[in-house]
Amino acid sequence: MQNLPLRAVLAAAVAAILGSAVYYVTDVTWWALVGVGVVAVAITARAPLELSSREAQRRGTPSMRSLVTLGMTKQKSIIVATMLVAIISLAAWWTAIGNVQIVDAVRSPWLVVPPFAIAALGVALFADIMLFAMHAKRSAKIILCAIFFSAISMAAIVYPLGLGFDPFLHRATIAHIAEFGTIMPKPLYYIGQYALELLLVVVGHLPLNLVDRFLLPVFATVALVASATYGFADTLKRSSVALMALMLLPLGAFISTTPQGVAYVFLLCAIFVAQEGKVKSEKEKVAAWLLAIAALMTHPFAGIPAVLYVGTWHALQMTERQNAKRWILAASGIAAVVAIPALFAVQAARSGLALQLHFGNLLDGARWQSLNIGGFLSNHFSTAYDGLYLVVGNLLLLTIIVAVVGMWAISEKEKVKSEKLAAWLPMIFAGAMFANFIALSILFDFDFLISYERTDYAVRALTLTQLFLMPCVIIAIAYVDEYLTQKPRALRMTLYAFLALVGMANVYGAYPRHDNYARSAGFNVSTADFDAVSAITQDAGDENYIVLANQATSAAAVEAYGFKTYYHDDVFYYPIPTGGPLYEKFLTMVNDAPTRATIIEAMDIASSIDTPVDLAYFAVSNYWWKSEIIIENAKREADDWFAVDGGAVTVFIFRR
């Protein structure tokens, strides 16, 4: 059976779609999930993917020049030696991160991971590029998978308790569905990811924490390499080095398993599979549709552009008339610009959220300056870090420049005008997503969100921009590499070294950073957070209570006790940092003053006639800004207090 990795990806897409259907129609049971898995495998086993491979072989695209023209020898010993360099470098990376277990609160993994680790990954990247250049494609592809997985799985390795906040909420939701068959109210999205994890947990009996930490890194590695290899078969025959373009992706989007991250993978796979240069039957187009619909079932922010993109691609293939193609491209671009803001407007109307749209903001110069999308250049007299941040701070600009080169290459090489016109599809959608970034940054006011999360959706639109640019980036790298086969070897080696250094810097920038160039404001969930949550639970006993704490402690509570207590059906007993009333009270306690009056107000928010809340806790982590002052002031207001893990978290007790 050909294209087995891609078939596995399509099976995941079908499972996400069918699992979502099961969730919305009935309860999720073991038998239902088994049925989903069986049907997914049966459908994708018969997917007509072999036809495209045979067609690619018949197309007669020029192959990459031999090793002789590259001025290298074909001796197997050189290939083996290069493979050993890549393997040893990867082993050094895993040795470095395998010995790291971050269970205390830190701002960045790079404060703990040995510095040489990132250099080892850079050496592995360069060695793998050389393997691609020496036509050891199968070995090079396997090593690329290992490198890509190594780059995006570090958080899953070094943060055994988890990283971020959203994964804890999604894990708790999946655990609830696994136990009770559903959760109320039923969300309109996210279920695509939940279906995949429920299959592995309920049917496969794998630990949920393990599945959730590694699902996205494993899935992204297999799916992106497989779909890129399939969709760009002709391009990779000219230069398989182009596959290294995957290391230019916004890798931070694939680190922590979230519905948004899984949807990004489905979207990017749909983009890769839906390449205009391949002749496709109607049956073959089903693969792209399955991937796009799976993205929609997982997260609409990526799913809506995915469906629009595949629909446009399908429509373009149904006509050869250039005017019709122009109208289709124009209409799809407008739809892509309008769809996401319309989604926010509908969601805000359904939820009663205060989403404000102000066209007058277009004249606000301060808002345009806050976009911070210009080039980044900083000299702190540190060669290594200056080099890293030259890439990290300019990755979007670099991606755009390379994509423009790719479009130029298409216009130079493509002889058929209709195909040349259709090749603009990824660039049009990239432009639409960038327009959405502008709109979400300037026109919309997300006042219902905490201040530091109000730019989150705009950043996601910027990520989508980079994803839609990737086809042109792959084509550009192939074109430049093929062009340099006619040039001195030093130029080719410069290109390969540049790709390796960019990939290495991109890995560094994918994780939270706390150095002279960037200051991470977040801390990971620590054992002290779990210990504080446990101590609070024991102290409260059977009484109704609330807790004012930061998001790391709240995440620990969700992980340890799930969705244990709600008041008024919508007030969780720990703060949820998305603009909820308890989190606002927590910010008042730490930013203004930790007063009893604020605590009483928080109790009032949760209390009702039938369920009075007369007990509250205020937890302060020792890394919080001015924590010592906050703690001393809170001691004067609280009825009692206790410290956890030597003062890592101080908990104050208030009774009405």
XYZ file of C-alpha atoms in Angstrom:
656
model
C 0.000 0.000 0.000
C 1.557 3.277 -1.143
C 1.639 6.546 0.821
C 0.987 4.817 4.137
C 1.936 7.852 6.295
C -0.451 10.075 4.339
C -3.182 7.452 4.656
C -2.668 7.524 8.421
C -3.119 11.303 8.333
C -6.328 10.954 6.321
C -7.515 8.304 8.782
C -7.001 10.851 11.558
C -9.011 13.391 9.556
C -11.886 10.958 9.042
C -11.763 9.976 12.725
C -11.930 13.649 13.709
C -14.974 14.182 11.473
C -16.837 11.016 12.470
C -15.912 11.413 16.129
C -17.362 14.918 16.067
C -20.558 13.586 14.503
C -20.861 10.942 17.216
C -20.307 13.527 19.930
C -23.037 15.831 18.645
C -25.568 13.047 17.971
C -25.160 10.740 20.959
C -22.935 9.846 23.874
C -19.314 8.906 23.214
C -18.875 5.228 24.093
C -16.213 2.589 23.593
C -18.253 0.925 20.847
C -18.896 4.206 19.070
C -15.196 5.043 19.072
C -14.297 1.572 17.803
C -16.762 2.101 14.963
C -15.189 5.463 14.183
C -11.734 3.898 14.049
C -12.800 1.007 11.825
C -14.633 3.238 9.354
C -11.738 5.713 9.253
C -9.249 2.979 8.396
C -11.589 1.395 5.826
C -12.186 4.682 4.022
C -8.573 5.772 3.872
C -7.291 2.328 2.886
C -9.164 2.799 -0.404
C -8.208 6.430 -0.924
C -6.886 6.916 -4.503
C -3.461 8.205 -3.552
C -1.393 5.820 -5.719
C -2.697 7.420 -8.906
C -1.039 10.726 -8.080
C 2.280 8.999 -7.433
C 2.194 7.216 -10.808
C 1.125 10.418 -12.492
C 4.051 12.251 -10.894
C 6.414 9.624 -12.279
C 5.016 10.127 -15.795
C 5.252 13.900 -15.776
C 8.924 13.884 -16.694
C 10.128 16.675 -14.473
C 13.902 17.185 -14.539
C 15.712 15.356 -11.756
C 18.277 16.906 -9.465
C 21.778 16.839 -10.809
C 23.998 13.995 -9.818
C 26.601 14.127 -7.137
C 29.252 14.416 -9.821
C 27.859 17.761 -10.987
C 27.789 18.884 -7.379
C 31.485 18.224 -7.212
C 30.950 15.470 -4.627
C 31.600 11.760 -4.679
C 28.877 9.128 -4.635
C 30.818 6.870 -2.352
C 28.625 5.318 0.210
C 31.151 6.077 2.922
C 30.470 9.818 2.652
C 26.725 9.280 2.977
C 27.213 6.962 5.935
C 29.560 9.436 7.613
C 27.061 12.254 7.115
C 24.294 10.098 8.540
C 26.445 9.370 11.577
C 27.032 13.088 12.117
C 23.266 13.699 12.030
C 22.532 10.782 14.362
C 25.249 11.736 16.854
C 24.052 15.336 16.858
C 20.479 14.223 17.502
C 21.727 11.951 20.264
C 23.487 14.940 21.834
C 20.253 16.926 21.684
C 18.243 14.166 23.335
C 20.927 13.576 25.942
C 20.795 17.255 26.840
C 17.024 17.597 27.108
C 16.428 14.073 28.411
C 18.212 14.960 31.641
C 16.011 18.036 32.197
C 12.769 17.833 34.173
C 11.261 21.245 34.856
C 8.920 20.925 37.829
C 9.745 24.280 39.415
C 8.402 27.545 38.022
C 10.726 28.989 35.362
C 10.219 31.538 32.634
C 11.974 29.695 29.823
C 13.270 26.183 29.143
C 16.444 27.752 27.752
C 17.320 28.783 31.311
C 17.615 25.076 32.135
C 18.462 23.270 28.875
C 22.235 23.276 28.186
C 23.215 25.853 25.534
C 25.047 23.327 23.338
C 21.775 21.492 22.668
C 20.536 24.013 20.119
C 23.930 23.942 18.367
C 23.722 20.139 18.157
C 20.349 20.445 16.460
C 21.851 22.926 13.994
C 24.603 20.455 13.085
C 21.988 17.744 12.556
C 20.070 20.082 10.261
C 23.124 20.828 8.133
C 24.025 17.140 7.904
C 20.487 16.284 6.836
C 20.517 18.952 4.134
C 23.702 17.389 2.811
C 22.011 13.988 2.747
C 19.194 15.435 0.649
C 21.794 17.008 -1.661
C 23.546 13.630 -2.002
C 20.273 11.943 -3.028
C 20.042 9.807 0.119
C 16.399 10.850 0.148
C 14.891 8.067 2.211
C 17.448 8.349 4.988
C 17.328 12.141 4.838
C 13.545 12.141 5.147
C 13.667 9.869 8.193
C 16.267 12.097 9.821
C 14.202 15.186 8.952
C 11.262 13.605 10.771
C 13.527 12.990 13.766
C 14.800 16.585 13.702
C 11.342 18.100 13.295
C 9.954 15.964 16.107
C 12.942 16.799 18.306
C 12.384 20.498 17.715
C 8.689 20.569 18.627
C 8.592 17.893 21.336
C 11.011 19.484 23.804
C 8.145 20.885 25.892
C 6.569 17.426 26.149
C 9.882 16.066 27.433
C 11.128 18.740 29.804
C 7.724 19.815 31.189
C 6.249 16.589 32.623
C 3.537 18.592 34.397
C 2.565 20.431 31.216
C 3.162 23.819 29.608
C 0.712 26.667 29.141
C -2.875 26.880 30.349
C -5.207 25.765 27.536
C -3.916 22.147 27.386
C -4.981 21.646 31.006
C -8.535 22.754 30.216
C -8.752 20.540 27.138
C -7.357 17.525 29.017
C -9.940 17.978 31.745
C -12.680 18.195 29.117
C -11.497 15.010 27.415
C -11.321 13.208 30.770
C -14.893 14.300 31.519
C -16.160 13.079 28.135
C -14.307 9.775 28.559
C -16.001 9.251 31.930
C -19.510 10.538 31.218
C -19.820 10.269 27.432
C -20.410 13.998 26.935
C -20.009 17.411 28.516
C -22.511 20.204 28.799
C -22.856 22.650 27.249
C -21.491 21.049 24.118
C -18.870 23.278 22.473
C -19.285 24.010 18.774
C -15.644 23.215 18.048
C -12.550 21.509 19.480
C -14.167 18.085 19.016
C -11.840 17.084 16.188
C -8.929 16.941 18.613
C -11.050 15.411 21.359
C -12.097 12.574 19.043
C -8.497 11.658 18.287
C -7.482 11.674 21.940
C -10.575 9.741 23.022
C -9.742 7.031 20.490
C -6.265 6.642 21.946
C -7.388 6.886 25.574
C -10.693 4.998 25.616
C -9.966 2.396 22.947
C -6.180 2.286 23.153
C -6.061 2.579 26.981
C -3.162 5.021 26.813
C -2.622 7.566 29.637
C -4.377 10.840 28.812
C -1.512 13.014 30.037
C 0.969 11.175 27.818
C -1.339 11.257 24.794
C -2.081 14.940 25.191
C 1.553 15.986 25.595
C 2.774 14.095 22.529
C -0.233 14.076 20.186
C 0.528 17.301 18.341
C 4.329 16.835 18.020
C 3.898 13.299 16.659
C 0.934 14.155 14.444
C 2.557 17.310 13.038
C 5.778 15.460 12.224
C 4.118 12.615 10.336
C 1.397 14.696 8.712
C 3.485 17.603 7.453
C 6.348 15.545 6.049
C 3.947 13.065 4.412
C 1.662 15.678 2.874
C 4.531 17.867 1.665
C 6.227 14.862 0.068
C 2.993 13.947 -1.692
C 1.892 17.416 -2.753
C 5.313 18.574 -3.958
C 6.483 15.338 -5.580
C 7.464 17.113 -8.795
C 9.218 19.952 -7.005
C 11.167 17.576 -4.768
C 12.374 15.642 -7.812
C 14.167 18.810 -8.860
C 15.504 19.475 -5.374
C 14.627 17.401 -2.338
C 16.427 20.002 -0.207
C 13.198 22.008 -0.533
C 11.602 19.749 2.069
C 13.753 21.531 4.660
C 11.364 24.467 4.245
C 9.325 22.803 6.988
C 11.902 24.112 9.456
C 10.816 27.650 8.512
C 7.299 27.053 9.803
C 6.147 28.931 12.936
C 7.185 25.980 15.094
C 5.740 27.438 18.275
C 2.269 26.626 16.935
C 3.021 22.878 17.076
C 4.519 22.523 20.556
C 1.559 22.202 22.944
C -1.420 20.080 21.958
C -4.403 22.382 21.500
C -7.315 22.329 19.029
C -5.819 25.363 17.317
C -2.500 23.554 16.799
C -4.155 20.364 15.516
C -6.306 22.460 13.164
C -3.155 24.162 11.849
C -1.788 20.730 10.910
C -4.976 19.720 9.095
C -5.007 23.071 7.282
C -1.377 22.844 6.205
C -1.859 19.263 5.016
C -4.839 20.399 2.941
C -2.723 23.173 1.438
C 0.068 20.747 0.585
C -2.209 18.079 -0.870
C -4.130 20.664 -2.916
C -1.304 21.594 -5.245
C -2.430 22.920 -8.607
C 0.466 21.354 -10.499
C -0.826 17.789 -9.987
C -3.466 16.251 -12.256
C -6.276 15.010 -10.026
C -9.429 12.985 -10.534
C -12.596 13.867 -8.676
C -11.923 11.027 -6.216
C -8.443 12.325 -5.481
C -9.847 15.697 -4.475
C -11.619 13.998 -1.570
C -8.374 13.878 0.427
C -8.053 17.658 0.496
C -11.712 18.030 1.458
C -11.365 15.554 4.322
C -8.408 17.462 5.713
C -10.178 20.812 5.406
C -13.358 19.556 7.079
C -11.299 17.985 9.874
C -9.685 21.391 10.441
C -13.165 22.928 10.620
C -14.304 20.337 13.166
C -11.225 21.066 15.266
C -11.088 24.864 15.231
C -12.977 27.291 12.954
C -10.185 29.869 13.010
C -8.116 27.527 10.843
C -11.005 25.444 9.518
C -12.907 28.208 7.739
C -9.844 29.325 5.707
C -9.090 25.651 5.011
C -12.561 24.980 3.574
C -12.479 28.189 1.540
C -9.024 27.323 0.196
C -9.910 23.785 -0.856
C -13.222 24.968 -2.310
C -11.396 27.569 -4.392
C -8.786 25.030 -5.489
C -11.563 22.652 -6.528
C -13.375 25.377 -8.446
C -10.185 26.406 -10.257
C -9.715 22.876 -11.525
C -13.221 22.783 -12.927
C -12.537 25.499 -15.498
C -9.797 26.366 -17.975
C -11.091 29.871 -18.738
C -8.705 32.525 -17.454
C -11.424 35.087 -16.783
C -13.351 32.554 -14.731
C -10.219 31.747 -12.732
C -9.661 35.441 -12.065
C -13.206 35.868 -10.770
C -12.870 32.754 -8.595
C -9.597 33.987 -7.097
C -10.999 37.458 -6.453
C -14.156 36.095 -4.821
C -12.199 33.678 -2.649
C -9.842 36.426 -1.504
C -12.758 38.625 -0.473
C -14.449 35.696 1.282
C -11.246 34.882 3.179
C -10.951 38.492 4.346
C -14.574 38.675 5.487
C -15.061 35.189 6.940
C -12.990 35.440 10.115
C -14.295 38.847 11.259
C -17.810 37.556 10.523
C -17.056 34.517 12.682
C -16.101 36.750 15.590
C -19.191 38.888 15.131
C -21.506 35.864 15.161
C -19.753 34.287 18.135
C -19.875 37.548 20.076
C -23.595 37.937 19.338
C -24.316 34.357 20.466
C -22.300 34.721 23.668
C -23.286 38.269 24.537
C -19.650 39.389 24.509
C -18.616 43.016 24.209
C -16.833 42.800 20.851
C -16.317 46.325 19.532
C -15.593 47.279 15.906
C -14.120 50.760 15.365
C -13.187 51.858 11.836
C -11.894 55.105 13.302
C -8.968 53.109 14.710
C -7.535 53.024 11.192
C -6.485 56.624 11.768
C -4.862 55.860 15.120
C -1.103 55.923 14.543
C -0.382 54.351 17.931
C -2.306 51.214 16.968
C -0.336 50.842 13.749
C 2.931 51.242 15.628
C 1.874 48.583 18.136
C 1.678 45.982 15.352
C 5.461 45.646 15.553
C 5.745 43.874 12.205
C 8.756 45.729 10.890
C 12.222 44.286 10.667
C 14.093 43.526 13.881
C 17.746 44.406 14.233
C 19.496 44.575 17.579
C 23.142 44.528 18.525
C 23.834 43.489 22.110
C 27.427 42.548 21.276
C 26.643 38.855 21.546
C 27.314 37.140 18.234
C 25.257 34.038 19.002
C 22.182 35.811 20.338
C 22.361 38.625 17.780
C 22.322 35.951 15.085
C 19.483 33.997 16.672
C 17.286 37.051 17.037
C 18.067 38.258 13.537
C 16.055 35.210 12.448
C 13.552 35.062 15.340
C 12.607 38.719 14.971
C 12.410 38.643 11.175
C 10.964 35.192 10.442
C 7.754 36.577 8.941
C 9.662 39.042 6.765
C 12.062 36.295 5.701
C 9.143 33.994 4.855
C 7.501 36.687 2.743
C 10.726 37.408 0.826
C 11.320 33.721 0.092
C 7.675 33.264 -0.935
C 7.972 36.165 -3.387
C 10.996 34.421 -4.905
C 8.847 31.318 -5.219
C 6.132 33.197 -7.080
C 8.745 34.669 -9.397
C 10.097 31.171 -10.051
C 6.598 29.943 -10.911
C 6.037 32.827 -13.310
C 9.363 32.084 -15.006
C 8.952 28.319 -15.304
C 5.211 27.835 -15.776
C 4.280 28.024 -19.446
C 0.513 27.479 -19.167
C -1.178 30.769 -18.319
C -4.100 29.156 -16.519
C -1.779 27.202 -14.212
C 0.369 30.288 -13.668
C -2.750 32.184 -12.616
C -3.937 29.433 -10.275
C -0.527 29.370 -8.588
C -1.472 32.687 -6.974
C -4.001 30.931 -4.724
C -1.687 30.466 -1.677
C -0.423 34.050 -1.924
C -3.966 35.426 -2.151
C -4.991 33.570 0.987
C -1.799 34.638 2.742
C -2.673 38.236 1.909
C -6.215 37.701 3.191
C -4.930 36.315 6.480
C -2.584 39.271 6.840
C -5.555 41.557 6.259
C -7.331 39.692 9.050
C -4.314 40.296 11.263
C -4.624 44.027 10.596
C -8.376 43.968 11.217
C -8.144 41.989 14.456
C -5.303 44.197 15.700
C -6.713 47.589 14.808
C -10.445 47.440 14.144
C -11.573 45.054 16.885
C -11.490 45.652 20.631
C -11.558 42.432 22.650
C -12.454 44.118 25.915
C -13.904 40.907 27.348
C -10.425 39.329 27.384
C -7.575 39.909 29.800
C -5.276 42.617 28.396
C -2.362 40.314 27.570
C -4.656 37.942 25.616
C -6.325 40.592 23.437
C -3.718 40.220 20.711
C -3.888 36.418 20.706
C -6.354 36.109 17.829
C -4.417 38.595 15.721
C -1.248 36.562 16.258
C -3.120 33.478 15.072
C -4.009 35.294 11.855
C -0.316 36.061 11.407
C 0.451 32.365 11.870
C -2.112 31.533 9.181
C -0.353 34.008 6.909
C 2.891 32.088 7.285
C 1.177 28.745 6.699
C -0.369 29.871 3.419
C 3.018 31.159 2.248
C 4.654 27.739 2.649
C 3.930 26.356 -0.865
C 5.762 29.292 -2.413
C 8.579 28.928 0.137
C 9.077 25.266 -0.819
C 9.116 26.119 -4.516
C 11.564 28.984 -3.911
C 14.083 26.801 -2.069
C 13.869 24.164 -4.812
C 14.365 26.801 -7.488
C 17.369 28.422 -5.785
C 19.003 25.064 -5.032
C 18.520 23.891 -8.600
C 19.871 27.188 -9.918
C 23.000 26.942 -7.748
C 23.931 23.547 -9.201
C 25.419 25.590 -12.051
C 27.384 27.790 -9.677
C 30.499 27.348 -7.516
C 30.162 24.853 -4.689
C 30.733 27.556 -2.076
C 27.421 29.197 -2.997
C 25.512 25.960 -2.503
C 27.221 25.344 0.820
C 26.296 28.879 1.854
C 22.641 28.170 1.054
C 22.709 24.933 3.061
C 24.432 26.580 6.021
C 21.906 29.421 5.891
C 18.970 26.990 5.953
C 20.499 25.117 8.904
C 21.141 28.309 10.879
C 17.651 29.639 10.184
C 16.119 26.347 11.286
C 18.215 26.312 14.447
C 17.257 29.888 15.323
C 13.605 29.109 14.589
C 13.676 26.292 17.140
C 15.089 28.659 19.741
C 12.377 31.208 19.018
C 9.590 28.645 19.218
C 9.800 28.393 23.015
C 9.389 30.984 25.763
C 12.545 33.086 26.054
C 13.957 35.130 28.895
C 17.197 36.837 27.934
C 18.521 40.284 27.029
C 16.330 40.364 23.913
C 12.994 38.944 25.117
C 11.316 38.769 28.501
C 8.828 35.958 29.016
C 6.075 36.942 31.427
C 4.760 33.431 31.997
C 5.737 30.582 34.294
C 5.019 26.900 33.881
C 2.853 24.875 36.246
C 5.037 23.552 39.063
C 4.784 20.956 41.804
C 4.229 23.833 44.220
C 1.010 24.684 42.364
C -0.259 21.128 42.743
C 0.755 21.057 46.391
C -1.044 24.359 47.017
C -4.208 23.104 45.329
C -4.104 19.899 47.382
C -3.539 21.808 50.636
C -6.441 24.166 49.887
C -8.755 21.245 49.124
C -7.868 19.539 52.390
C -8.259 22.737 54.389
C -11.673 23.548 52.911
C -13.123 20.091 53.428
C -16.804 20.055 52.415
C -17.318 23.831 52.575
C -18.113 25.930 49.528
C -15.129 28.057 48.622
C -13.379 30.028 45.910
C -9.703 30.612 45.203
C -8.011 33.680 43.773
C -4.781 32.521 42.149
C -2.716 32.900 39.005
C -3.281 30.791 35.913
C -0.606 28.221 36.773
C -2.307 27.357 40.066
C -5.700 27.327 38.340
C -4.306 24.946 35.721
C -3.079 22.629 38.485
C -6.571 22.661 40.024
C -8.171 21.723 36.701
C -5.628 18.935 36.195
C -6.066 17.554 39.691
C -9.832 17.869 40.175
C -11.323 18.562 36.753
C -14.356 20.833 36.613
C -15.167 20.144 40.237
C -17.216 23.195 41.231
C -19.170 25.839 39.395
C -21.310 28.572 40.903
C -24.260 30.012 38.951
C -23.342 27.462 36.246
C -20.671 29.763 34.796
C -18.380 30.858 37.649
C -15.571 28.369 38.156
C -14.205 28.230 41.687
C -10.668 28.978 40.435
C -9.945 31.935 38.125
C -9.920 31.246 34.398
C -7.702 33.882 32.742
C -9.994 34.766 29.845
C -11.609 37.769 31.416
C -13.718 35.993 34.058
C -14.820 37.930 37.150
C -12.678 35.957 39.616
C -9.528 36.560 37.616
C -10.293 40.275 37.586
C -10.490 40.155 41.386
C -7.189 38.280 41.547
C -5.532 40.983 39.442
C -6.985 43.614 41.764
C -5.467 41.786 44.746
C -1.977 41.575 43.248
C -1.856 44.808 41.241
C -3.654 47.162 43.610
C -3.897 45.840 47.151
C -4.838 42.483 48.740
C -7.836 43.711 50.730
C -10.602 41.864 52.534
C -13.141 43.987 50.670
C -11.988 42.580 47.326
C -12.198 39.042 48.681
C -15.756 39.675 49.917
C -16.680 40.967 46.459
C -15.297 37.758 44.965
C -17.362 35.676 47.403
C -20.452 37.673 46.426
C -19.859 36.868 42.751
C -19.964 33.156 43.513
C -22.643 33.171 46.221
C -26.335 32.558 45.792
C -29.242 32.043 48.189
C -29.076 28.282 47.768
C -25.265 28.066 47.660
C -23.599 30.655 49.892
C -19.827 31.019 49.646
C -18.260 32.225 52.883
C -14.730 30.867 52.472
C -12.048 32.156 50.103
C -8.354 31.548 49.515
C -5.781 33.860 47.999
C -2.657 32.146 46.612
C 0.504 34.108 45.823
C 3.473 32.543 44.026
C 6.881 33.785 45.107
C 7.826 34.727 41.531
C 5.017 37.247 41.233
C 6.103 40.864 40.863
C 6.357 42.446 44.343
C 5.290 39.154 45.903
C 7.006 39.979 49.193
C 5.019 43.198 49.570
C 1.781 41.469 48.539
C 2.353 38.703 51.078
C 3.090 41.073 53.934
C 0.008 43.165 53.173
C -2.191 40.105 52.825
C -1.081 38.786 56.231
C -2.662 41.842 57.837
C -5.969 41.246 56.059
C -6.360 37.458 56.185
C -7.798 35.319 58.961
C -4.992 32.810 58.566
C -2.318 31.736 56.141
C 0.134 28.940 55.360
C 3.127 28.452 53.047
C 3.643 25.583 50.593
C 6.975 24.109 49.483
C 9.130 26.439 51.522
C 7.256 29.555 50.480
C 6.958 28.815 46.760
C 3.244 29.512 47.197
C 1.696 31.357 50.140
C -2.012 30.756 50.722
C -4.212 33.169 52.686
C -7.534 32.155 54.216
C -10.488 34.538 54.386
C -13.847 33.891 56.036
C -16.860 36.125 55.662
